[in-house]
Amino acid sequence: MSEKPAKTALTPSTHTAPPAKFSHGVRKGNILQVAGQVGFAPAVPGQAPVPVGPGLREQTLRTLANVEAILQEGGASWEDVVMIRVYLTDTSHFAELNEIYNEYFADLTEAPAARTTVYVGLPAGLLVEIDALAVLG
Amino acid sequence: MSEKPAKTALTPSTHTAPPAKFSHGVRKGNILQVAGQVGFAPAVPGQAPVPVGPGLREQTLRTLANVEAILQEGGASWEDVVMIRVYLTDTSHFAELNEIYNEYFADLTEAPAARTTVYVGLPAGLLVEIDALAVLG
Amino acid sequence: MSEKPAKTALTPSTHTAPPAKFSHGVRKGNILQVAGQVGFAPAVPGQAPVPVGPGLREQTLRTLANVEAILQEGGASWEDVVMIRVYLTDTSHFAELNEIYNEYFADLTEAPAARTTVYVGLPAGLLVEIDALAVLG
């Protein structure tokens, strides 16, 4: 019998509740989509989320950790990710972003995800936003 | 025998013809992708499309209705959507967008879609653009 | 027996090595994701990539050729593409982009892909960036 695949919201314990009616991540069948993550520190109950630091490095590493927490909540890992979208606010950050990115993903054993990087506006204080699409085996 | 799944263009009757060689939405197998929608009023034959109003609320609700029309044309609903991309033009619109979004999706019974919101340029008069990815059961 | 689908990096011979730990394209199962492409001329060993020309037409045609090379490397074609994301830097380029786009895709036999076009910042000298999602039959 063919079952309709469940659609599951992925909400890691490190995350604040979403500020609107969306999920931090969703898994349905073999598709896992991570919502746009930013460099917010782990949630503190009763407090508004704050970015971990003013710099690109801290924010990027925290953003990647936030994406990873959602992947893990859905039974996936970076190895399953096929696409990463990186939103920066300043083209002069590209080289540093790549440096951080390369360090972070140095130990991947599967093909790295495809990536698109574009430069947009983000809310004050945020330098980077990242989302990801995974296809599970 | 395994059939190659058909790729179907989704063109609701409320929509103007696309201004270029793309589809308002495409379904192939269990994947349904909705193209970027804006707040254009339902198509009037022989007239260029116009946004429904100058304000964020009217444009957002119309944009969401335009996305929904394409989902329905493909046999899907908001319940099937795993990712919604929201493009705004002004970070000061975020709170109002969330308010509208929460009202609009208040009655969802499945996990809400993941979402990425970024701030970009849009053609004059447009305040919001939204696209969506659905995975069908 | 159900095999875990392989995840394959797609690297056409026309492409420079990615400037960071990402793939120009990835195929996993029936999903093929092309990374954001720009109008770089075919790779010359030992030289940094350069855009093909200062104009939108040359850059767009080269960008589309770069996307196509990745699709082909993964056993796909434009007919399999369900979504194309077009990033421009100037809203005044929309009409010309559509003209080029329509010519380029004039001979499609399947439903054209859905499309989202937004206006962002790109590194100096680049006027257009395009990525694509394909679902294979």
PDB file of C-alpha atoms in Angstrom, chain C residues 6-117:
ATOM      1  CA  ALA C   6      24.231   8.594  -5.390  1.00  0.00           C
ATOM      2  CA  LYS C   7      24.930  12.293  -5.014  1.00  0.00           C
ATOM      3  CA  THR C   8      27.031  13.446  -7.932  1.00  0.00           C
ATOM      4  CA  ALA C   9      28.902  16.694  -8.463  1.00  0.00           C
ATOM      5  CA  LEU C  10      28.477  18.069 -11.986  1.00  0.00           C
ATOM      6  CA  THR C  11      31.576  19.827 -13.291  1.00  0.00           C
ATOM      7  CA  PRO C  12      31.570  20.558 -17.030  1.00  0.00           C
ATOM      8  CA  SER C  13      34.946  20.917 -18.716  1.00  0.00           C
ATOM      9  CA  THR C  14      34.003  24.485 -19.686  1.00  0.00           C
ATOM     10  CA  HIS C  15      33.901  25.539 -16.063  1.00  0.00           C
ATOM     11  CA  THR C  16      36.549  26.882 -13.748  1.00  0.00           C
ATOM     12  CA  ALA C  17      36.922  25.113 -10.438  1.00  0.00           C
ATOM     13  CA  PRO C  18      34.378  26.538  -7.974  1.00  0.00           C
ATOM     14  CA  PRO C  19      35.977  29.321  -5.850  1.00  0.00           C
ATOM     15  CA  ALA C  20      34.760  27.568  -2.695  1.00  0.00           C
ATOM     16  CA  LYS C  21      33.630  24.155  -1.482  1.00  0.00           C
ATOM     17  CA  PHE C  22      30.476  23.938  -3.570  1.00  0.00           C
ATOM     18  CA  SER C  23      29.529  22.157  -6.768  1.00  0.00           C
ATOM     19  CA  HIS C  24      28.468  23.831 -10.010  1.00  0.00           C
ATOM     20  CA  GLY C  25      25.635  21.342  -9.978  1.00  0.00           C
ATOM     21  CA  VAL C  26      24.509  18.317  -8.041  1.00  0.00           C
ATOM     22  CA  ARG C  27      22.349  15.384  -9.031  1.00  0.00           C
ATOM     23  CA  LYS C  28      20.797  13.087  -6.473  1.00  0.00           C
ATOM     24  CA  GLY C  29      18.130  10.652  -7.552  1.00  0.00           C
ATOM     25  CA  ASN C  30      15.779  12.500  -9.899  1.00  0.00           C
ATOM     26  CA  ILE C  31      16.675  15.972  -8.589  1.00  0.00           C
ATOM     27  CA  LEU C  32      19.299  18.089 -10.359  1.00  0.00           C
ATOM     28  CA  GLN C  33      20.213  21.479  -8.912  1.00  0.00           C
ATOM     29  CA  VAL C  34      22.373  23.905 -10.862  1.00  0.00           C
ATOM     30  CA  ALA C  35      24.312  26.454  -8.788  1.00  0.00           C
ATOM     31  CA  GLY C  36      24.105  30.154  -9.580  1.00  0.00           C
ATOM     32  CA  GLN C  37      25.856  30.728 -12.907  1.00  0.00           C
ATOM     33  CA  VAL C  38      27.197  33.966 -14.307  1.00  0.00           C
ATOM     34  CA  GLY C  39      28.504  35.007 -17.691  1.00  0.00           C
ATOM     35  CA  PHE C  40      32.049  33.742 -17.339  1.00  0.00           C
ATOM     36  CA  ALA C  41      33.801  32.667 -20.512  1.00  0.00           C
ATOM     37  CA  PRO C  42      34.959  29.045 -20.732  1.00  0.00           C
ATOM     38  CA  ALA C  43      37.714  28.340 -18.249  1.00  0.00           C
ATOM     39  CA  VAL C  44      41.337  28.986 -19.206  1.00  0.00           C
ATOM     40  CA  PRO C  45      43.719  27.042 -16.949  1.00  0.00           C
ATOM     41  CA  GLY C  46      45.675  29.334 -14.675  1.00  0.00           C
ATOM     42  CA  GLN C  47      43.521  32.380 -15.351  1.00  0.00           C
ATOM     43  CA  ALA C  48      40.829  33.905 -13.183  1.00  0.00           C
ATOM     44  CA  PRO C  49      37.355  33.711 -14.740  1.00  0.00           C
ATOM     45  CA  VAL C  50      36.198  36.786 -16.652  1.00  0.00           C
ATOM     46  CA  PRO C  51      32.729  37.756 -17.896  1.00  0.00           C
ATOM     47  CA  VAL C  52      32.246  37.523 -21.662  1.00  0.00           C
ATOM     48  CA  GLY C  53      31.251  41.130 -22.164  1.00  0.00           C
ATOM     49  CA  PRO C  54      29.954  44.247 -20.526  1.00  0.00           C
ATOM     50  CA  GLY C  55      26.454  43.908 -22.006  1.00  0.00           C
ATOM     51  CA  LEU C  56      23.359  42.084 -20.755  1.00  0.00           C
ATOM     52  CA  ARG C  57      22.867  40.080 -23.949  1.00  0.00           C
ATOM     53  CA  GLU C  58      26.307  38.499 -24.053  1.00  0.00           C
ATOM     54  CA  GLN C  59      26.334  37.830 -20.331  1.00  0.00           C
ATOM     55  CA  THR C  60      22.856  36.302 -20.334  1.00  0.00           C
ATOM     56  CA  LEU C  61      23.537  34.011 -23.277  1.00  0.00           C
ATOM     57  CA  ARG C  62      26.799  32.867 -21.721  1.00  0.00           C
ATOM     58  CA  THR C  63      25.099  32.351 -18.350  1.00  0.00           C
ATOM     59  CA  LEU C  64      22.401  30.209 -19.972  1.00  0.00           C
ATOM     60  CA  ALA C  65      25.090  28.218 -21.805  1.00  0.00           C
ATOM     61  CA  ASN C  66      26.831  27.657 -18.483  1.00  0.00           C
ATOM     62  CA  VAL C  67      23.618  26.388 -16.892  1.00  0.00           C
ATOM     63  CA  GLU C  68      23.003  24.128 -19.884  1.00  0.00           C
ATOM     64  CA  ALA C  69      26.495  22.610 -19.682  1.00  0.00           C
ATOM     65  CA  ILE C  70      25.764  21.548 -16.105  1.00  0.00           C
ATOM     66  CA  LEU C  71      22.354  20.139 -17.005  1.00  0.00           C
ATOM     67  CA  GLN C  72      23.950  18.100 -19.782  1.00  0.00           C
ATOM     68  CA  GLU C  73      26.720  16.884 -17.488  1.00  0.00           C
ATOM     69  CA  GLY C  74      23.930  15.451 -15.308  1.00  0.00           C
ATOM     70  CA  GLY C  75      22.063  13.826 -18.164  1.00  0.00           C
ATOM     71  CA  ALA C  76      19.379  16.511 -18.300  1.00  0.00           C
ATOM     72  CA  SER C  77      18.293  19.282 -20.663  1.00  0.00           C
ATOM     73  CA  TRP C  78      16.283  22.492 -20.439  1.00  0.00           C
ATOM     74  CA  GLU C  79      13.171  20.381 -21.032  1.00  0.00           C
ATOM     75  CA  ASP C  80      13.639  18.886 -17.553  1.00  0.00           C
ATOM     76  CA  VAL C  81      13.938  22.207 -15.740  1.00  0.00           C
ATOM     77  CA  VAL C  82      11.007  23.155 -13.502  1.00  0.00           C
ATOM     78  CA  MET C  83      12.392  26.386 -12.008  1.00  0.00           C
ATOM     79  CA  ILE C  84      14.782  29.096 -13.175  1.00  0.00           C
ATOM     80  CA  ARG C  85      15.829  31.880 -10.833  1.00  0.00           C
ATOM     81  CA  VAL C  86      17.028  35.016 -12.563  1.00  0.00           C
ATOM     82  CA  TYR C  87      18.919  37.639 -10.573  1.00  0.00           C
ATOM     83  CA  LEU C  88      19.337  40.982 -12.299  1.00  0.00           C
ATOM     84  CA  THR C  89      20.939  44.130 -10.960  1.00  0.00           C
ATOM     85  CA  ASP C  90      18.678  46.715 -12.589  1.00  0.00           C
ATOM     86  CA  THR C  91      14.905  46.717 -13.109  1.00  0.00           C
ATOM     87  CA  SER C  92      15.432  48.513 -16.405  1.00  0.00           C
ATOM     88  CA  HIS C  93      16.959  45.280 -17.772  1.00  0.00           C
ATOM     89  CA  PHE C  94      13.731  43.273 -17.457  1.00  0.00           C
ATOM     90  CA  ALA C  95      12.394  43.873 -20.973  1.00  0.00           C
ATOM     91  CA  GLU C  96      15.710  43.079 -22.665  1.00  0.00           C
ATOM     92  CA  LEU C  97      16.189  39.992 -20.481  1.00  0.00           C
ATOM     93  CA  ASN C  98      12.777  38.711 -21.537  1.00  0.00           C
ATOM     94  CA  GLU C  99      13.576  39.269 -25.194  1.00  0.00           C
ATOM     95  CA  ILE C 100      16.817  37.293 -24.917  1.00  0.00           C
ATOM     96  CA  TYR C 101      15.069  34.634 -22.827  1.00  0.00           C
ATOM     97  CA  ASN C 102      12.272  34.177 -25.352  1.00  0.00           C
ATOM     98  CA  GLU C 103      14.683  33.791 -28.239  1.00  0.00           C
ATOM     99  CA  TYR C 104      16.796  31.333 -26.286  1.00  0.00           C
ATOM    100  CA  PHE C 105      13.862  29.149 -25.286  1.00  0.00           C
ATOM    101  CA  ALA C 106      11.892  29.480 -28.534  1.00  0.00           C
ATOM    102  CA  ASP C 107      12.283  25.808 -29.423  1.00  0.00           C
ATOM    103  CA  LEU C 108      11.285  24.238 -26.109  1.00  0.00           C
ATOM    104  CA  THR C 109       8.789  21.447 -26.682  1.00  0.00           C
ATOM    105  CA  GLU C 110       7.820  20.804 -23.052  1.00  0.00           C
ATOM    106  CA  ALA C 111       6.219  23.302 -20.673  1.00  0.00           C
ATOM    107  CA  PRO C 112       8.690  26.112 -19.955  1.00  0.00           C
ATOM    108  CA  ALA C 113      10.091  26.265 -16.440  1.00  0.00           C
ATOM    109  CA  ALA C 114       8.564  28.505 -13.808  1.00  0.00           C
ATOM    110  CA  ARG C 115      10.679  31.583 -13.106  1.00  0.00           C
ATOM    111  CA  THR C 116      11.323  34.132 -10.400  1.00  0.00           C
ATOM    112  CA  THR C 117      13.137  37.351 -11.276  1.00  0.00           C
TER     113      THR C 117
END
